[in-house]
Short mmCIF file of C-alpha atoms and ligand atoms in Angstrom, two decimals:
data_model
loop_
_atom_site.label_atom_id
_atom_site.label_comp_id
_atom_site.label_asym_id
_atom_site.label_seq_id
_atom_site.Cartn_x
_atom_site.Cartn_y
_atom_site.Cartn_z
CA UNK A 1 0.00 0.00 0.00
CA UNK A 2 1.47 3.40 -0.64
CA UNK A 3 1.29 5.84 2.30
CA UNK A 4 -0.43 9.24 1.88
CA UNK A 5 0.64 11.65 4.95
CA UNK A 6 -1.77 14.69 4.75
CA UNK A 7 -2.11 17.96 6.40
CA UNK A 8 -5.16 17.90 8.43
CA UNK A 9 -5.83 21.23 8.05
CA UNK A 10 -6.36 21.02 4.35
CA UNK A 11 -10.38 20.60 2.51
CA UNK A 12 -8.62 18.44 -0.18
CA UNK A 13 -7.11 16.45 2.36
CA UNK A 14 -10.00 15.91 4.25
CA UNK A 15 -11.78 15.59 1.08
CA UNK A 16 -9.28 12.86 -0.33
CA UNK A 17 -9.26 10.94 2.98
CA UNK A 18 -13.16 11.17 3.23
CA UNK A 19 -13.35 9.51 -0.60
CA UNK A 20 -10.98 6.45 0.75
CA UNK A 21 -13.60 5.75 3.67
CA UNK A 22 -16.05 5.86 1.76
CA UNK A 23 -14.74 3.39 -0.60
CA UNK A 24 -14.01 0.88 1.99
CA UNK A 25 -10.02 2.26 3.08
CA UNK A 26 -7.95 2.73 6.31
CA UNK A 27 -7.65 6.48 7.10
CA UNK A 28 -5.50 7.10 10.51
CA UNK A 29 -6.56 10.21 11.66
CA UNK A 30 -5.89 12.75 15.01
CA UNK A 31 -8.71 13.02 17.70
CA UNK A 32 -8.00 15.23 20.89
CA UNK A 33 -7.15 11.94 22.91
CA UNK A 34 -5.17 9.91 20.57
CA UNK A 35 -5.26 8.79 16.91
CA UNK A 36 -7.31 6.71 15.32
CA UNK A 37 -7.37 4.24 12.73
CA UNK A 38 -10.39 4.52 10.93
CA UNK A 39 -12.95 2.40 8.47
CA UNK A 40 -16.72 3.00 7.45
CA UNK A 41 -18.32 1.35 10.95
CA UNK A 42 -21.12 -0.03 8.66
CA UNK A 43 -19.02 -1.48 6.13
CA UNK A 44 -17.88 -5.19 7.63
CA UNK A 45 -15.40 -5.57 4.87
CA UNK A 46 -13.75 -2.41 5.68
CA UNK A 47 -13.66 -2.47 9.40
CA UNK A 48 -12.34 -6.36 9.20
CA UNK A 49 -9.46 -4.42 8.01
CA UNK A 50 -8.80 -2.38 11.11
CA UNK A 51 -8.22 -5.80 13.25
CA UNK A 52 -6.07 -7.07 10.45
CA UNK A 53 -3.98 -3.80 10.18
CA UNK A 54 -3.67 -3.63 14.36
CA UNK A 55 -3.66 -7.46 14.50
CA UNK A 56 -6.28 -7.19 17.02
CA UNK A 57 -8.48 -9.88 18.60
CA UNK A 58 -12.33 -10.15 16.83
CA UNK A 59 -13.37 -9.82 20.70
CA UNK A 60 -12.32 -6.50 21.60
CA UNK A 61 -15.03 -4.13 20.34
CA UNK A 62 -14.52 -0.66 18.89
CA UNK A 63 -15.48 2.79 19.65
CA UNK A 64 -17.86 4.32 16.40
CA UNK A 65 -16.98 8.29 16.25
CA UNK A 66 -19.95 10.71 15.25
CA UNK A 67 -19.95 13.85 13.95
CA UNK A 68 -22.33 14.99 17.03
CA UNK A 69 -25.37 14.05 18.68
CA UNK A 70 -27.76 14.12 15.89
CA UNK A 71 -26.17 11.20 14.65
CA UNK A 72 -27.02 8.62 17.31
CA UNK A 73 -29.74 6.92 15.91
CA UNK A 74 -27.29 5.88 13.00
CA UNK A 75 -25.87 3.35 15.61
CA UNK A 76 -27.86 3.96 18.70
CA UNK A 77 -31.50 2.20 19.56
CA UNK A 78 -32.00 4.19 22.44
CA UNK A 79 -30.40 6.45 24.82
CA UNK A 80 -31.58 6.80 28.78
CA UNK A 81 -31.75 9.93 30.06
CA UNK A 82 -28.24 9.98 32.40
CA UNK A 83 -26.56 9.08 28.80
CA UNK A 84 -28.19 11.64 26.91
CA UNK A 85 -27.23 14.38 29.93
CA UNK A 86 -23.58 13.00 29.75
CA UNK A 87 -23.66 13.98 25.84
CA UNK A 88 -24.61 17.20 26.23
CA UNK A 89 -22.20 17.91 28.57
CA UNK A 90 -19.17 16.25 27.44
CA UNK A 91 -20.03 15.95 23.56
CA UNK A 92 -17.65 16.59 21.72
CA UNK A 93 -14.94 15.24 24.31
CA UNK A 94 -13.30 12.47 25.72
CA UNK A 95 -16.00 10.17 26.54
CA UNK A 96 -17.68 7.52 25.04
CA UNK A 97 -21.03 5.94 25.93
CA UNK A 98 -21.73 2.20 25.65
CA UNK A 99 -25.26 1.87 24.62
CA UNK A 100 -27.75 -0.55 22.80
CA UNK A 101 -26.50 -0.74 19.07
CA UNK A 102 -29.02 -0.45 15.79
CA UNK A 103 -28.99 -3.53 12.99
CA UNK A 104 -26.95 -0.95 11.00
CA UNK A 105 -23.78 -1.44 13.33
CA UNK A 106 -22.16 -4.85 11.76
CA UNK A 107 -21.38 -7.65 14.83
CA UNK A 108 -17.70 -7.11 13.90
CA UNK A 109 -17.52 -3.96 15.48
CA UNK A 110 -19.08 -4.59 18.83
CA UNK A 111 -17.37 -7.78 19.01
CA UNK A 112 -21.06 -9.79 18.69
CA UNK A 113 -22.15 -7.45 21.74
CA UNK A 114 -25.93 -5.90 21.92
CA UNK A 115 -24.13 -2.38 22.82
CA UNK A 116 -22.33 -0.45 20.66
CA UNK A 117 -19.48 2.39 22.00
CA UNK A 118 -19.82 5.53 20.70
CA UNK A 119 -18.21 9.01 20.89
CA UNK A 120 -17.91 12.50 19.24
CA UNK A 121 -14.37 13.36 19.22
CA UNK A 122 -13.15 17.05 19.99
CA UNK A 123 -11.04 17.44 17.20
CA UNK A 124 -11.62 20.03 13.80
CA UNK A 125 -10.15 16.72 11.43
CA UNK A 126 -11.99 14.03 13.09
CA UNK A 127 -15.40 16.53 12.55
CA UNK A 128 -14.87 17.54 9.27
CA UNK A 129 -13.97 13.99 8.21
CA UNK A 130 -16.79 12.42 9.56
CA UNK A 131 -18.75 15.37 8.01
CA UNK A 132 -17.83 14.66 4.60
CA UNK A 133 -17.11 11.41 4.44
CA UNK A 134 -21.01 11.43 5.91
CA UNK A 135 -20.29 8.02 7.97
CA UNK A 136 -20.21 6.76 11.51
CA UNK A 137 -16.28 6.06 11.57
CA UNK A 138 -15.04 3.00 13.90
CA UNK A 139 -11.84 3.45 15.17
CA UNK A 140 -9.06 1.88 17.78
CA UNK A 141 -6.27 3.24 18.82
CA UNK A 142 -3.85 3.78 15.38
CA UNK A 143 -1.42 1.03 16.77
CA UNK A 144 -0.61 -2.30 17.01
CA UNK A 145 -2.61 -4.37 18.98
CA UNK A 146 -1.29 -4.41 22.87
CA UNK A 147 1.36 -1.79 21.98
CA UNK A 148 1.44 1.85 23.55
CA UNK A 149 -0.82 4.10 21.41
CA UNK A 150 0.29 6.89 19.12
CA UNK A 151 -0.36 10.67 19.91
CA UNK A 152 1.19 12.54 16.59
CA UNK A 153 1.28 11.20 13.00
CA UNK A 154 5.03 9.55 13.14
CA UNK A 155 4.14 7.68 16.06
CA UNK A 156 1.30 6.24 13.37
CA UNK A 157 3.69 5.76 10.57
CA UNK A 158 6.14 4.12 12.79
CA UNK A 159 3.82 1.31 13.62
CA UNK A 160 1.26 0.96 10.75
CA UNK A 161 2.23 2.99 7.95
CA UNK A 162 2.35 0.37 5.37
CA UNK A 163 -1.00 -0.40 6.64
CA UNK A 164 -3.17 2.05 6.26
CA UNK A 165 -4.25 4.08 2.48
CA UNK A 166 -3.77 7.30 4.65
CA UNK A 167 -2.37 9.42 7.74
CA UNK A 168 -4.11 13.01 8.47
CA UNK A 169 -1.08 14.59 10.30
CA UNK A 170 -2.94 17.61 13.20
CA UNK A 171 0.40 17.33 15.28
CA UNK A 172 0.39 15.94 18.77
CA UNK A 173 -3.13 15.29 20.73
CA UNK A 174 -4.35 17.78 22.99
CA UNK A 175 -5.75 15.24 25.52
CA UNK A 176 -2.89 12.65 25.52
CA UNK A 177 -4.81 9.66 26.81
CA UNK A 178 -7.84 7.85 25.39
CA UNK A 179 -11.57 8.61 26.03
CA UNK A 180 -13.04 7.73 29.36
CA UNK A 181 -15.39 4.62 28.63
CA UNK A 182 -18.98 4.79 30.56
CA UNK A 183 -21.50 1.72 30.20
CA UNK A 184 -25.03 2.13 30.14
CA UNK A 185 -25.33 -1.96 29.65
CA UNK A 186 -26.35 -2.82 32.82
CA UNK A 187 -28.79 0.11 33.72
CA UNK A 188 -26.83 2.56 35.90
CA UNK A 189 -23.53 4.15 34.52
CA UNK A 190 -20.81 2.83 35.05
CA UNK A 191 -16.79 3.15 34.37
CA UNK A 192 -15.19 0.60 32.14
CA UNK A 193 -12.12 2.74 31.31
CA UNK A 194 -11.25 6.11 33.31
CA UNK A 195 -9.62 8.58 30.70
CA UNK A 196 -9.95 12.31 29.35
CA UNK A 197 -12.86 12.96 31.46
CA UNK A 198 -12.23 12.68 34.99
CA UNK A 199 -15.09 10.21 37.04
CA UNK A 200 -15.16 13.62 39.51
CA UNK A 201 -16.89 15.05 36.57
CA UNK A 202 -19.67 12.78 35.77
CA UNK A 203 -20.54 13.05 38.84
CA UNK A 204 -20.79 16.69 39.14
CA UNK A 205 -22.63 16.17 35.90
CA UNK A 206 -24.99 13.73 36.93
CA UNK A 207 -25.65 14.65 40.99
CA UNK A 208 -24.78 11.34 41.41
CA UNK A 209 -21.86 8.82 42.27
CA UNK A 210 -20.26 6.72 39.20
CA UNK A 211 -18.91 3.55 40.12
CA UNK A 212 -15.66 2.07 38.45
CA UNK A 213 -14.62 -1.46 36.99
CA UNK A 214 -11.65 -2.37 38.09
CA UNK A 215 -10.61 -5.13 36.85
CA UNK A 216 -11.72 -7.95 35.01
CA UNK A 217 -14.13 -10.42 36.82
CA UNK A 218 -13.06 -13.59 34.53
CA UNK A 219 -16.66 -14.71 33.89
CA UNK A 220 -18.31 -11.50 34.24
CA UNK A 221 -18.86 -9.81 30.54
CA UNK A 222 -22.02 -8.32 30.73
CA UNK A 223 -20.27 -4.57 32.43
CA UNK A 224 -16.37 -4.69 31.25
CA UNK A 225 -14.99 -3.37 28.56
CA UNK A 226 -13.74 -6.57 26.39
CA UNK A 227 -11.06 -5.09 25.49
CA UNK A 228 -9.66 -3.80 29.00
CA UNK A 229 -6.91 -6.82 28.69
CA UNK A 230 -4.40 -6.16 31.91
CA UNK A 231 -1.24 -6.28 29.53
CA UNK A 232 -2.34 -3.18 27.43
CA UNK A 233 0.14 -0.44 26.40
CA UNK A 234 3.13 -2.54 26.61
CA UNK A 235 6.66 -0.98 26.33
CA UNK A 236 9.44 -3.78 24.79
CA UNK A 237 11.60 -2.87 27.91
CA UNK A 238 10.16 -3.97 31.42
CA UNK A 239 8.68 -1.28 33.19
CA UNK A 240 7.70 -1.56 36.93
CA UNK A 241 5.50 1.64 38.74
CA UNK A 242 6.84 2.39 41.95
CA UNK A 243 5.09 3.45 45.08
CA UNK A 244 6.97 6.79 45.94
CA UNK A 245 9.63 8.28 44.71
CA UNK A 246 12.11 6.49 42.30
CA UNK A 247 15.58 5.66 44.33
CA UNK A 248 19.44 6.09 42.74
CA UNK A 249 19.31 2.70 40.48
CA UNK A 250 22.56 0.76 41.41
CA UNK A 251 25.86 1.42 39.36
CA UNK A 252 26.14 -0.42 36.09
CA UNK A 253 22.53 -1.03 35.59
CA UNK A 254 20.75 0.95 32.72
CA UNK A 255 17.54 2.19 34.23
CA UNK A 256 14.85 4.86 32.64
CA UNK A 257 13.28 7.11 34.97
CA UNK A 258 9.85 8.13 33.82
CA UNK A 259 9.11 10.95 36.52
CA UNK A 260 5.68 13.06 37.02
CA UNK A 261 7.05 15.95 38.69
CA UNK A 262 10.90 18.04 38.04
CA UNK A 263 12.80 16.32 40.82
CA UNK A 264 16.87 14.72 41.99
CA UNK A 265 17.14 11.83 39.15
CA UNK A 266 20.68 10.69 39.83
CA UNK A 267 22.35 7.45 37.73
CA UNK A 268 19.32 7.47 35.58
CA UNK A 269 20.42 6.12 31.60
CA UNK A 270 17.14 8.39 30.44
CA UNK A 271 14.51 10.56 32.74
CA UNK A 272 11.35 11.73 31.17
CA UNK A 273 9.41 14.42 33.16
CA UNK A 274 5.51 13.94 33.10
CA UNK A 275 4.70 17.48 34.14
CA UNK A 276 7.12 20.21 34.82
CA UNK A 277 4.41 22.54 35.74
CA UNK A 278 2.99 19.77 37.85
CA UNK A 279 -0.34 19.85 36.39
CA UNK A 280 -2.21 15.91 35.83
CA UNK A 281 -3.36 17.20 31.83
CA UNK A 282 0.22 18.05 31.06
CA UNK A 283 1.43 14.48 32.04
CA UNK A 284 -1.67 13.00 30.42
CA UNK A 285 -0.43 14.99 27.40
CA UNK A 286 2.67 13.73 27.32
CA UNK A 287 2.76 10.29 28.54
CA UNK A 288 2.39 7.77 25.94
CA UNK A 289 5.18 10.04 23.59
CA UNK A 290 7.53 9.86 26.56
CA UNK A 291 6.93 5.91 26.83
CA UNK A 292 7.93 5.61 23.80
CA UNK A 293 11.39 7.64 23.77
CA UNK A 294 12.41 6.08 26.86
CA UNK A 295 11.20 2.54 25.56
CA UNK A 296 13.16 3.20 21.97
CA UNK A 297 16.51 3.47 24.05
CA UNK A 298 16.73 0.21 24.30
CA UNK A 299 17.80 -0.11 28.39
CA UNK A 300 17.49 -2.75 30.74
CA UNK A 301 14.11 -1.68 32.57
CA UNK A 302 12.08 1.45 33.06
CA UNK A 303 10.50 2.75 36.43
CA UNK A 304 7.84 4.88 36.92
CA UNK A 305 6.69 7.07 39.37
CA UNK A 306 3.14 7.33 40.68
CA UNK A 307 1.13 10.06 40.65
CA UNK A 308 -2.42 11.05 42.59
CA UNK A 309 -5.40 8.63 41.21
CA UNK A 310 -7.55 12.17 41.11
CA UNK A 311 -9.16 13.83 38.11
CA UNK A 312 -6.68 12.28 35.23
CA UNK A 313 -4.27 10.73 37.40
CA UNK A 314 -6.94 8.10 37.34
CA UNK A 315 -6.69 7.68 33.57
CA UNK A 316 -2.58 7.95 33.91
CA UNK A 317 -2.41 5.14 36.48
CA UNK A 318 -4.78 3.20 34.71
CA UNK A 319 -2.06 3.22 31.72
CA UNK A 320 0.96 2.59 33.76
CA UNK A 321 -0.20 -0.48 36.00
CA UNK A 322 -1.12 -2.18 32.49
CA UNK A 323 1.91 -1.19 31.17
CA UNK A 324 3.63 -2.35 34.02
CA UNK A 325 2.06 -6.03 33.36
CA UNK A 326 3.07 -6.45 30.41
CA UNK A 327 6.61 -6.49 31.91
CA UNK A 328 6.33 -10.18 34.22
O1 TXA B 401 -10.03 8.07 22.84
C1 TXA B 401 -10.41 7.00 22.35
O2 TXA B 401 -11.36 6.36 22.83
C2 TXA B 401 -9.66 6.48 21.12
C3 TXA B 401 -9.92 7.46 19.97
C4 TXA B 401 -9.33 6.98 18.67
O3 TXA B 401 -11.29 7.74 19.87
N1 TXA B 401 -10.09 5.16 20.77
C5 TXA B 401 -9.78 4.08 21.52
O4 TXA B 401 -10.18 2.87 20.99
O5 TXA B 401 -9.16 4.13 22.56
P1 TXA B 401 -9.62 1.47 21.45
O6 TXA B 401 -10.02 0.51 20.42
O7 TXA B 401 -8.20 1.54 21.71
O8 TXA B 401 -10.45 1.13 22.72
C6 TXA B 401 -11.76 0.64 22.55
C7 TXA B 401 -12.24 -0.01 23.81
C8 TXA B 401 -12.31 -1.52 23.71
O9 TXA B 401 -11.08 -2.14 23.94
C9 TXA B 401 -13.34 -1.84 24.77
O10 TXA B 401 -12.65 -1.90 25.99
C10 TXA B 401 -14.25 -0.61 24.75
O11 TXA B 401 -13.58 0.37 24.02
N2 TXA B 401 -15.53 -0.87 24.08
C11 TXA B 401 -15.89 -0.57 22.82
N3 TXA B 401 -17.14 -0.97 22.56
C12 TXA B 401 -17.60 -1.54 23.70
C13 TXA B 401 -18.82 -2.18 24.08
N4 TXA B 401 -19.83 -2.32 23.23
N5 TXA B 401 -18.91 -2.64 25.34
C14 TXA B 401 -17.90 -2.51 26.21
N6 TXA B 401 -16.71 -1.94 25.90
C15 TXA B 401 -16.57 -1.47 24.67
MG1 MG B 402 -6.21 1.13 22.13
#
């Protein structure tokens, strides 16, 4: 396949990259969380291609972007009331509801589930290509299945660009980590994945507490995500999340130090600082880039520090522990 990288800011780009959706193609695109890798979600044919491309399992379902609201009943049967309130608070944003799916939405892309996960992403690309393309887009993560995912256009290319017929390049993500995933399956909202919207917030939203899943119960699939595996965002080298603040690694040993906060990082091979100005949205930001240039120097183990599970630290901890067991 040859590899189109286009400017995201560009009509005939969007235009171009709109025509190869429509036709059944792979367009990788920016959202304000991460990228995407995207496929008409009610064309079978061309979203079996997103789990080839990503080598991802047929059972973990994917999220089905929409331009905004009005376009719920193209994959939505119904939506209860707290949902709907969620929507018009967060919408376009970081969240994504899980909520009864229409016929129209093929079984591929909810994984043979009755609910379908659905978002509208806070990005002026992602709008105006799901405006003209005039399709519900499905969309993962633009990376290989397991593997940390991408927040600019290289990151994409690295990983999947003889994959995909197309890369929108809109620089790095705003948001940094992926939407937070809410469940109406089971009645009452609940948390499958915390993310860009902090759980504090639904609750303001909804006068209400918002419980979380944790992990996965291993017969339980009627509230977790699917696709919530433990090893998730895995780095090649081992990476191990401390519980305070990382100590001198001993002499000879080639140790990363991925740090939240500006602090002494002695005998360290590589430190990566989260969030100079100390602030939970600027590590967010930054994370997954700074996995990656710590992971691509190739050193004998990587430790990270924690940071507070409120607002996104929530969503950033999330990240790390699975990160962290991928590395056994
Ligand atoms: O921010 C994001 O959400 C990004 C951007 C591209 O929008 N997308 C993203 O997609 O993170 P992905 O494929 O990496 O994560 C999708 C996850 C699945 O692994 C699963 O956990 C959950 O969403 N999911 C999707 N549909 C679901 C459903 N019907 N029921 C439960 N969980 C679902
Ligand atoms: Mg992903």
């Amino acid at each position: 396949m040859s590899l189109l990288v286009l400017p995201a800011d560009d009509p005939a780009a969007i235009a171009e990259a709109a025509g190869i959706l429509r036709k059944g193609g792979l367009v990788a695109f920016p959202t304000e969380t991460v990228y995407g890798l995207g496929a008409n979600a009610l064309d079978a044919e061309a979203v079996a291609r997103i789990f080839a491309a990503k080598a991802r399992p047929t059972f973990d379902p994917l999220i089905v972007h929409l331009a905004d609201r009005s376009w719920l009943p193209r994959a939505v049967r119904e939506t209860p009331e707290a949902a709907a309130v969620l929507a018009g608070r967060f919408w376009p944003g970081p969240l994504t509801l899980v909520l009864p799916k229409t016929s129209a939405v093929p079984d591929l892309v909810t994984a043979g589930l009755d609910t379908v996960g659905v978002r509208v992403p806070d990005h002026p690309a992602a709008r105006a290509l799901l405006e003209v393309a005039d399709r519900p887009i499905a969309a993962p993560s633009a990376n290989l299945f397991g593997c940390v995912s991408p927040t600019t256009a290289a990151h994409v290319v690295e990983q999947l660009g003889d994959r995909v017929d197309a890369v929108l390049d809109g620089g790095p993500c705003r948001v940094g980590v992926e939407s937070t995933i809410v469940s109406f399956a089971a009645g009452s909202p609940v948390v499958l994945r915390p993310g860009g919207v902090a759980r504090e917030e639904l609750e303001q939203a909804l006068g209400r507490a918002v419980g979380l899943v944790r992990e996965r119960a291993p017969h339980d699939t009627a509230l977790v995500a699917p696709g919530q595996l433990e090893r998730h965002y895995a780095t090649r080298t081992p990476l191990r999340l401390l519980s305070g603040r990382a100590e001198t690694p001993g002499r000879g040993s080639r140790v990363g130090l991925l740090a939240f906060a500006e602090g002494p990082a002695q005998g360290f091979a590589a430190v990566e600082v989260l969030a100079p100005d100390g602030q939970p949205a600027t590590a967010a930001a930054n994370l997954f880039a700074a996995l990656r240039r710590l992971d691509a120097r190739g050193l004998d183990l990587l430790l990270a520090e924690p940071c507070s599970e409120e607002g996104l630290g929530s969503a950033i901890m999330d990240r790390l522990r699975r990160c962290a067991a991928g590395a056994v």
